[in-house]
Coordinates of C-alpha atoms in Angstrom, one line a residue:
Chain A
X141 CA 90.0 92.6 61.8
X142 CA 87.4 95.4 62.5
X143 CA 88.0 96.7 66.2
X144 CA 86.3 99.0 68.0
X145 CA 88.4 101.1 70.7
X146 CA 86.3 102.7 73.3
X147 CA 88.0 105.8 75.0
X148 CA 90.6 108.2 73.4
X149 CA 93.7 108.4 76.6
X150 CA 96.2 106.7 76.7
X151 CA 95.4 103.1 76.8
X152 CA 93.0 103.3 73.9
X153 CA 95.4 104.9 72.1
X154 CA 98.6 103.3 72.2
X155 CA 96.1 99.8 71.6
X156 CA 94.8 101.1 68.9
X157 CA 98.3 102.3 67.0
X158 CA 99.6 99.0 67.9
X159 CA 96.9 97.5 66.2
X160 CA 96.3 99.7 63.5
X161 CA 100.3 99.3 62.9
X162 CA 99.2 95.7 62.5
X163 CA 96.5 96.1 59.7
X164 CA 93.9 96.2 61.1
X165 CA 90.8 98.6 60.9
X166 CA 90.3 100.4 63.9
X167 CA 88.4 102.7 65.3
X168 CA 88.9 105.1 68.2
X169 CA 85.7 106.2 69.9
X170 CA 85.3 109.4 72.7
X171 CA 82.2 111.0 74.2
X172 CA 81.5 113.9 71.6
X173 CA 82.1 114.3 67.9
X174 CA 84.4 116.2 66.5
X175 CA 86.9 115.5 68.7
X176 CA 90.3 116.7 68.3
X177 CA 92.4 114.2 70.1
X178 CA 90.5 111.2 68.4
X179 CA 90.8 112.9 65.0
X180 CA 93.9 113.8 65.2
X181 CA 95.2 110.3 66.0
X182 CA 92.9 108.9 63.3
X183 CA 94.3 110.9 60.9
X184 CA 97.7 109.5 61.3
X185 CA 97.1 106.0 59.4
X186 CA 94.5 105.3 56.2
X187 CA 93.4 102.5 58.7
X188 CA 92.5 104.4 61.7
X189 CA 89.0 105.9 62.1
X190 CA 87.4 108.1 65.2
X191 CA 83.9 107.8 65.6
X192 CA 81.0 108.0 68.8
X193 CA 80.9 104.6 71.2
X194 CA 78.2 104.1 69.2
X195 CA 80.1 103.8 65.7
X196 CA 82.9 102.1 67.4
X197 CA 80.3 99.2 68.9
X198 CA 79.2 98.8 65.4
X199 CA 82.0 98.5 63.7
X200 CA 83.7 96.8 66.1
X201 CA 83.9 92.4 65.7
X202 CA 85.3 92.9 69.0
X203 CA 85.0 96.3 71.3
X204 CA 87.9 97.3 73.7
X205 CA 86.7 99.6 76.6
X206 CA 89.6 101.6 77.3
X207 CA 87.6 104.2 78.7
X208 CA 88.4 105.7 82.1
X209 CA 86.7 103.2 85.0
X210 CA 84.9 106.0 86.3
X211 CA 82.8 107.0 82.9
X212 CA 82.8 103.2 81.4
X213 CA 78.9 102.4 82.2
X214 CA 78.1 105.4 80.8
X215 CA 80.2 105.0 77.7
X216 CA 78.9 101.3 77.4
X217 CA 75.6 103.0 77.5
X218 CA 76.1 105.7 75.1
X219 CA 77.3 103.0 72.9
X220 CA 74.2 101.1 72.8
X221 CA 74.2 97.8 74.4
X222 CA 72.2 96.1 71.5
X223 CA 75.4 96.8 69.6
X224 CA 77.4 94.8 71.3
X225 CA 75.0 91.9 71.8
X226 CA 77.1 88.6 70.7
X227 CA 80.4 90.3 70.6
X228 CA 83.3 89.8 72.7
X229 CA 84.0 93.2 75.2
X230 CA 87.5 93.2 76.7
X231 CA 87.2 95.3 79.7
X232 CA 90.1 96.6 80.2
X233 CA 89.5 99.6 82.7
X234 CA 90.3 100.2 86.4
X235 CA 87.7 102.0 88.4
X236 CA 90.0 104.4 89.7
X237 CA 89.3 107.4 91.4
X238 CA 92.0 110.2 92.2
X239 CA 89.9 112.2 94.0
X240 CA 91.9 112.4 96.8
X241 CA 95.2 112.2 95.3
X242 CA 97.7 109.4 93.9
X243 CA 97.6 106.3 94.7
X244 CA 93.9 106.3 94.1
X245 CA 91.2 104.3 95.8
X246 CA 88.5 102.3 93.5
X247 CA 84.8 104.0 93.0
X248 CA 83.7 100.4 92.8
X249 CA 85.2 97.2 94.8
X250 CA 85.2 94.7 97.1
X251 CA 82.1 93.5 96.5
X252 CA 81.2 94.4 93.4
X253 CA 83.4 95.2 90.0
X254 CA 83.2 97.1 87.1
X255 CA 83.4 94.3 85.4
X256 CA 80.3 92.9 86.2
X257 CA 78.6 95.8 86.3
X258 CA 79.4 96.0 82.3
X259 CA 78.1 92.5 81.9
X260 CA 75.1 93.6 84.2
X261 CA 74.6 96.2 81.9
X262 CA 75.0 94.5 78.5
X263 CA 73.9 91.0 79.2
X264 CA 74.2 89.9 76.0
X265 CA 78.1 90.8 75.3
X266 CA 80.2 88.3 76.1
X267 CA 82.9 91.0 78.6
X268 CA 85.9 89.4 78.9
X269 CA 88.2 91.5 81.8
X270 CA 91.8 91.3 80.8
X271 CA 94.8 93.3 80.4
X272 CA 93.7 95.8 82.9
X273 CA 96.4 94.3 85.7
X274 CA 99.2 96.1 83.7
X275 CA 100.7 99.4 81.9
X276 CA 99.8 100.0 78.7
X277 CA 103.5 100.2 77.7
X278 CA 103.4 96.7 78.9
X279 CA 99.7 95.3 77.4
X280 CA 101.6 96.1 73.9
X281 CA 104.7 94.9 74.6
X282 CA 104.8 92.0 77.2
X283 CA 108.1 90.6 75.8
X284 CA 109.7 93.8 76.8
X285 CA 109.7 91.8 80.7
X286 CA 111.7 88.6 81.4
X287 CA 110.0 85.2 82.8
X288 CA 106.9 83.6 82.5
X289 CA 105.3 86.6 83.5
X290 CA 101.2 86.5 83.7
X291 CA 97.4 87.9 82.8
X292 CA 94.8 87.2 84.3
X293 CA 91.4 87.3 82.9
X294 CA 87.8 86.1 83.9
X295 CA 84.6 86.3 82.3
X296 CA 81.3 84.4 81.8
X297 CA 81.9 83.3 78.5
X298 CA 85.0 80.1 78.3
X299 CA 84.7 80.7 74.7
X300 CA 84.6 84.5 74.5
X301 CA 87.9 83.9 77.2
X302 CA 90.1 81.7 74.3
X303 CA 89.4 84.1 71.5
X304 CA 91.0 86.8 74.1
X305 CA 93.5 84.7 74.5
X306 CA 94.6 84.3 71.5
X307 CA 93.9 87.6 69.9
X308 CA 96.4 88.9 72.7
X309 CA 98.9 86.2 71.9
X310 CA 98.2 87.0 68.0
X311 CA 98.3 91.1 68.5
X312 CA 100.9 91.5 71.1
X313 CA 102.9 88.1 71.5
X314 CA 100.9 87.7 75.2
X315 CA 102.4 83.9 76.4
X316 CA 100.5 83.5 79.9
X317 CA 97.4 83.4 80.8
X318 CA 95.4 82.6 84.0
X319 CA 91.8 81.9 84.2
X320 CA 90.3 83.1 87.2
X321 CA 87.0 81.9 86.2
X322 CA 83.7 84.1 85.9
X323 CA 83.5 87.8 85.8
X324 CA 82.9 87.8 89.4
X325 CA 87.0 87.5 89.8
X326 CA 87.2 91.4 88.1
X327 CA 87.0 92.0 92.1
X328 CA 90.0 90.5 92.2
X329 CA 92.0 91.9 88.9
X330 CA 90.5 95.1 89.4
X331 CA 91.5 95.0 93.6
X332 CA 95.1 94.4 92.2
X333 CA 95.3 97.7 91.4
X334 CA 95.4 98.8 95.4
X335 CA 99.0 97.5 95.3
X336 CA 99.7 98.0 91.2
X337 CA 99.9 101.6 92.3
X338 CA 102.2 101.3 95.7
X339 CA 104.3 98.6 93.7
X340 CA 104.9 101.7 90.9
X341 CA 105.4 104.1 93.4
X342 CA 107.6 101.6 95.0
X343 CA 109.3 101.0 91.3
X344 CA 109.3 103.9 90.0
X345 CA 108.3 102.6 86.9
X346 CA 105.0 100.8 85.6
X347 CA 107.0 98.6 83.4
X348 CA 106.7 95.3 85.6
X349 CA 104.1 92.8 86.1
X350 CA 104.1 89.5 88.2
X351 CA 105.5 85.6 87.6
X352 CA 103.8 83.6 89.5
X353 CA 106.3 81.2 91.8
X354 CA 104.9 78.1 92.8
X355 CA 106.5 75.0 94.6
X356 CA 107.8 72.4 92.1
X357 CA 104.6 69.8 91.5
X358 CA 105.4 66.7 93.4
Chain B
X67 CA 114.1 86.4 121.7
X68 CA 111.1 86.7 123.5
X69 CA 108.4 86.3 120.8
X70 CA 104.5 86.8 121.5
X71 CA 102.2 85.7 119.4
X72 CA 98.5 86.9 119.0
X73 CA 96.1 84.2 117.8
X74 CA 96.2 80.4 117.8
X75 CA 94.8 79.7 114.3
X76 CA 96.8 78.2 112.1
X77 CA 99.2 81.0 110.9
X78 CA 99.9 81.6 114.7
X79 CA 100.8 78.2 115.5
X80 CA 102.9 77.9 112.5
X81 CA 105.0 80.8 112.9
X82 CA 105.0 79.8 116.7
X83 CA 106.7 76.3 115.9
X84 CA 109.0 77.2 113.5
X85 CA 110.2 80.3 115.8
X86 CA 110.2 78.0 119.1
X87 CA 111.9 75.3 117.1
X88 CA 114.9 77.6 116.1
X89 CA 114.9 78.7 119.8
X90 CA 113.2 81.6 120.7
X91 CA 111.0 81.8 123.7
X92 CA 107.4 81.7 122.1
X93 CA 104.1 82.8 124.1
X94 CA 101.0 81.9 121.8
X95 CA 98.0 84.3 123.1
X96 CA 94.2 83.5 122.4
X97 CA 91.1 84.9 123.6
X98 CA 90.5 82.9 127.2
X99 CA 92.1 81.0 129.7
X100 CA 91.9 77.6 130.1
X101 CA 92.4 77.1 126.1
X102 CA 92.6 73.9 124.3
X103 CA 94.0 74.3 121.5
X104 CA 96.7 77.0 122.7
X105 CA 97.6 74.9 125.7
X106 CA 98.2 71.8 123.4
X107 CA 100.3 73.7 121.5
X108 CA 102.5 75.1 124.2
X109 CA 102.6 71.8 125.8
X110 CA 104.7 70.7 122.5
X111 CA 108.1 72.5 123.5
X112 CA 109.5 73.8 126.9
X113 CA 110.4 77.0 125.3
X114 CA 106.4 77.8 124.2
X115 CA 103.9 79.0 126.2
X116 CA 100.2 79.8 126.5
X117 CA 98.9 83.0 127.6
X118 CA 96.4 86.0 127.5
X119 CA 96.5 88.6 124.8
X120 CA 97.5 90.7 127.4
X121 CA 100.5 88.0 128.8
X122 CA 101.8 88.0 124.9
X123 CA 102.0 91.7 124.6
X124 CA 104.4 91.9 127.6
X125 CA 106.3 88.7 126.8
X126 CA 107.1 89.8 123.4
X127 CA 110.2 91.5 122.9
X128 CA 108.5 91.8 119.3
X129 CA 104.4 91.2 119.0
X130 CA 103.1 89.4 115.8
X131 CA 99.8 90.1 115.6
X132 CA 98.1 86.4 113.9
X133 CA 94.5 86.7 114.7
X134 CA 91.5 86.8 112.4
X135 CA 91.1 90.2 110.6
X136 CA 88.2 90.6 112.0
X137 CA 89.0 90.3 115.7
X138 CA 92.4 92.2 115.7
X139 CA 91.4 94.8 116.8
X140 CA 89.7 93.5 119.6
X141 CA 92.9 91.7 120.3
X142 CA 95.0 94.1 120.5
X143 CA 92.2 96.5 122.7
X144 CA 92.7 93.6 124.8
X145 CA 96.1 93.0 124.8
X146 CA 96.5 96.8 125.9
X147 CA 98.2 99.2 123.9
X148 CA 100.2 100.2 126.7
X149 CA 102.3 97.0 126.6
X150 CA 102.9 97.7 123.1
X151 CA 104.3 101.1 123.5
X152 CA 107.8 101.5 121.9
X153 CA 107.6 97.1 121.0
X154 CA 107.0 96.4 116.8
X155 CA 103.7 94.6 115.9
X156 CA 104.2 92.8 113.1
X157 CA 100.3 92.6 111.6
X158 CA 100.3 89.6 109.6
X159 CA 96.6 89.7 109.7
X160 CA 93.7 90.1 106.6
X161 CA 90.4 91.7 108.0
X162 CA 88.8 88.9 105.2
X163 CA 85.0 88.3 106.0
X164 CA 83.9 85.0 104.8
X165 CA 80.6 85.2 106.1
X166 CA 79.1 85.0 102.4
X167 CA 81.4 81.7 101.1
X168 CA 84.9 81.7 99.4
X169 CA 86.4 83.8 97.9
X170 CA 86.3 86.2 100.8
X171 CA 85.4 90.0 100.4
X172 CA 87.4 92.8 103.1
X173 CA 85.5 93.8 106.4
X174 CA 87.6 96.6 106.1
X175 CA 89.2 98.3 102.8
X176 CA 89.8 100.4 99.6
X177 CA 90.3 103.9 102.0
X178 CA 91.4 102.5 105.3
X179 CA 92.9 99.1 106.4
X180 CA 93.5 96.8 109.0
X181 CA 97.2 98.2 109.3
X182 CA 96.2 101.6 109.4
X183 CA 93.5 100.7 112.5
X184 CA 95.8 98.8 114.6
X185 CA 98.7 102.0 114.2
X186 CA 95.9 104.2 114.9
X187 CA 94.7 102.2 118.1
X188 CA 98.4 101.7 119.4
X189 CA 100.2 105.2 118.1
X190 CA 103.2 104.3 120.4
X191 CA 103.0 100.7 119.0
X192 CA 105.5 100.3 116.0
X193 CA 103.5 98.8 113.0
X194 CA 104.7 96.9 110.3
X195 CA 102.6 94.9 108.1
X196 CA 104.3 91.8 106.8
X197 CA 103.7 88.4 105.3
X198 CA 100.0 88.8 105.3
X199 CA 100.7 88.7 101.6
X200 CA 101.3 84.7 101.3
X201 CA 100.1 81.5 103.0
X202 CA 101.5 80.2 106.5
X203 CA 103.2 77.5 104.2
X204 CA 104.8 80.5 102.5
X205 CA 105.5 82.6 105.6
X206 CA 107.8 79.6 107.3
X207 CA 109.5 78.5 104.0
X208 CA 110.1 80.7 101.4
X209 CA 113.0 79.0 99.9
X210 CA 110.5 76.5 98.8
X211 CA 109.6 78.6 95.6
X212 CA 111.6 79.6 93.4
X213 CA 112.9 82.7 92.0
X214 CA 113.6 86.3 93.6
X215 CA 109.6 86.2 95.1
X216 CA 108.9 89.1 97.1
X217 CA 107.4 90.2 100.5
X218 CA 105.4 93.7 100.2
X219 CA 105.8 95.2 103.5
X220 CA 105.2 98.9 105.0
X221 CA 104.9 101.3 107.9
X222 CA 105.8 104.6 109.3
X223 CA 108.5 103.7 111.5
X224 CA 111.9 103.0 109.1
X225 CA 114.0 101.7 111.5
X226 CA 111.4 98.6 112.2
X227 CA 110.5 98.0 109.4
X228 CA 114.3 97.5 109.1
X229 CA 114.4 95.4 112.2
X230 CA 111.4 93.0 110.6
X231 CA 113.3 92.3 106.9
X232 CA 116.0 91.4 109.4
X233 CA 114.2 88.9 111.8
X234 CA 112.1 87.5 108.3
X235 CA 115.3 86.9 107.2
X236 CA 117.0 85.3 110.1
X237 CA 113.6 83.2 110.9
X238 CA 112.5 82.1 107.3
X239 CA 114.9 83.2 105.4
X240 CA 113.3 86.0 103.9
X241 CA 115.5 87.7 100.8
X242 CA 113.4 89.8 98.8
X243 CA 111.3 92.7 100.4
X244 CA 110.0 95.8 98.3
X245 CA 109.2 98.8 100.8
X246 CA 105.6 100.0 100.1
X247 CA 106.1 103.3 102.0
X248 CA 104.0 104.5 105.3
X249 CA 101.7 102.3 106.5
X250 CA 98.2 103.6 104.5
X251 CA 100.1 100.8 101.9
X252 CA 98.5 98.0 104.1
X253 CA 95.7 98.7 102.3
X254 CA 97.4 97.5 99.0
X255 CA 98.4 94.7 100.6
X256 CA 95.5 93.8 102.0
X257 CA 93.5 94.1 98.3
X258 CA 96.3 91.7 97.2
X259 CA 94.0 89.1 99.1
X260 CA 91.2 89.6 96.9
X261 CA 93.2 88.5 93.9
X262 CA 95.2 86.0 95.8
X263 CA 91.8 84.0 96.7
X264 CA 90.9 83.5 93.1
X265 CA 94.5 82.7 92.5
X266 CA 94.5 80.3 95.0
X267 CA 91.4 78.6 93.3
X268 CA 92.9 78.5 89.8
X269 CA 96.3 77.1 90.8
X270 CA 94.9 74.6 93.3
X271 CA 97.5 75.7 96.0
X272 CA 97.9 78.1 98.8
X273 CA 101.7 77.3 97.8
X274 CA 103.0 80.4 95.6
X275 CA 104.1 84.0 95.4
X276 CA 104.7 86.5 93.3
X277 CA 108.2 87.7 91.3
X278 CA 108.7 91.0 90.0
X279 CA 109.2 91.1 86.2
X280 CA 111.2 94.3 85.4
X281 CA 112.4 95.9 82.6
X282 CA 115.9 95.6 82.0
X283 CA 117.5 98.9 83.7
X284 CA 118.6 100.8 80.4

């Protein structure tokens, strides 16, 4: 499958070797060209390719957005939003802003999300937010945590929602799933984050997520 | 114990009955006198009684602070941060504004909290926030779920903070806290609403918490 990876840290990158470990043809994208940490990764696989957000929308049958939450509408911009138009964008960035220090505060919140502000900005994409809830040693590796542990994920788009679903299942053995319902819940997945980041302090480790317990049915 | 409760909606009441029912001598506080509802509830049990804001904060031995989000601090103004000097406050409270439908955004958020404003407007006051995390239903009866499901809680005093995982265990039979550090982490736990809401929607039921997946300790 042809992926486009938006974003050369961390997440992007471990994403992309996971899935370029996988066969498939991806392709990093960062904000200038050449770029040595995007090139340098690329160069590590025939199947890995570093391009500009806008070569990485277009080859892309489905676009990642990995970049930092702070520089996302700009890179969905720089990407070019009729290149994404009818394909599936999995948002998986926090607006995050360290500013002031760790643990960080969101640029965007409450009422609004970066999520929506993606699918504001590029009506025609069908933005899917998932995966953004957890480390990116865990988005890879999910089995790596016992129990029926969960994602969320909302968007507009129910169909655009199963093909993430099952792509994650398919790429990185994901089990659990909760639909929150439209993008308007990325308030709530990216929110999560305001206690993500005390939990890991708490932790000392980013390798956990949540099981939800609920009261046997009746 | 002597136990006074701020706020006769329906988290007050239920942590009132439960706490009155297993004993303790309960005062349940709303804003005037005569009151309905709070005088019904008192009537229920000789051991409960109604009172001012200002009657709960010198009944209480410990102070649980069970109003709406955004009244608490008005509550406690009017209670009289005198009477709380040296006494833990256990905010339970979520400053959620519903004036625009369900799900709920935060009155108050993101780079200050509710916790943070009730500590700041009662310094001699000892604040923990606690159980504002999961539903009344949760509060009373957590052995209802299953699994090691956790209560977040935090504040800058250690030693009550130690003296509420004790009571939340002798009450409800609290067992698993995680310690979120000084009390600026209420404003994790507070976010926590805004994914809890749409939670709540997509599993039908107030009835659930969250376990901690972790890695297995290598």
């Amino acid at each position: 499958m042809k992926i486009g990876i938006l974003g050369t840290g961390g997440v992007g990158r471990t994403l992309g070797a996971h899935l370029s470990a996988a066969g498939h043809d991806v392709m990093l994208a960062g904000r200038a060209t050449p770029h040595e940490v995007g090139e340098g990764w690329a160069a590590e696989a025939p199947n890995r390719r570093y391009g500009t957000f806008a070569d990485a929308a277009a080859h892309g049958e489905v676009v990642l957005n990995c970049t930092s939450g702070l520089h996302s509408v700009a890179a969905v911009r720089a990407a070019g939003v009729e290149r994404l138009a009818g394909k599936v964008l999995v948002d998986v960035a926090n607006p995050l802003d360290f500013s002031q220090g760790f643990p960080p505060s969101l640029a965007v919140g409450n009422t609004d999300s970066l999520g929506e502000q993606l699918q504001a900005l590029a009506p025609e994409a069908r933005v899917v937010k998932a995966l953004n809830t957890v480390a990116a040693s865990v988005m890879v590796a999910p089995a790596k945590l016992p129990g029926e542990h969960v994602l969320p994920l909302c968007g507009d788009d129910a169909e655009a929602k199963a093909l993430v679903r099952g792509w994650l299942q398919a790429w990185f053995g994901w089990q659990h799933f909760v639909d929150l319902g439209p993008i308007h819940a990325a308030r709530g997945q990216e929110a999560w984050l305001l206690l993500w980041t005390r939990l890991y302090g708490a932790l000392g480790t980013g390798d956990f997520n949540i099981v939800l317990s609920r009261a046997p049915q009746g």
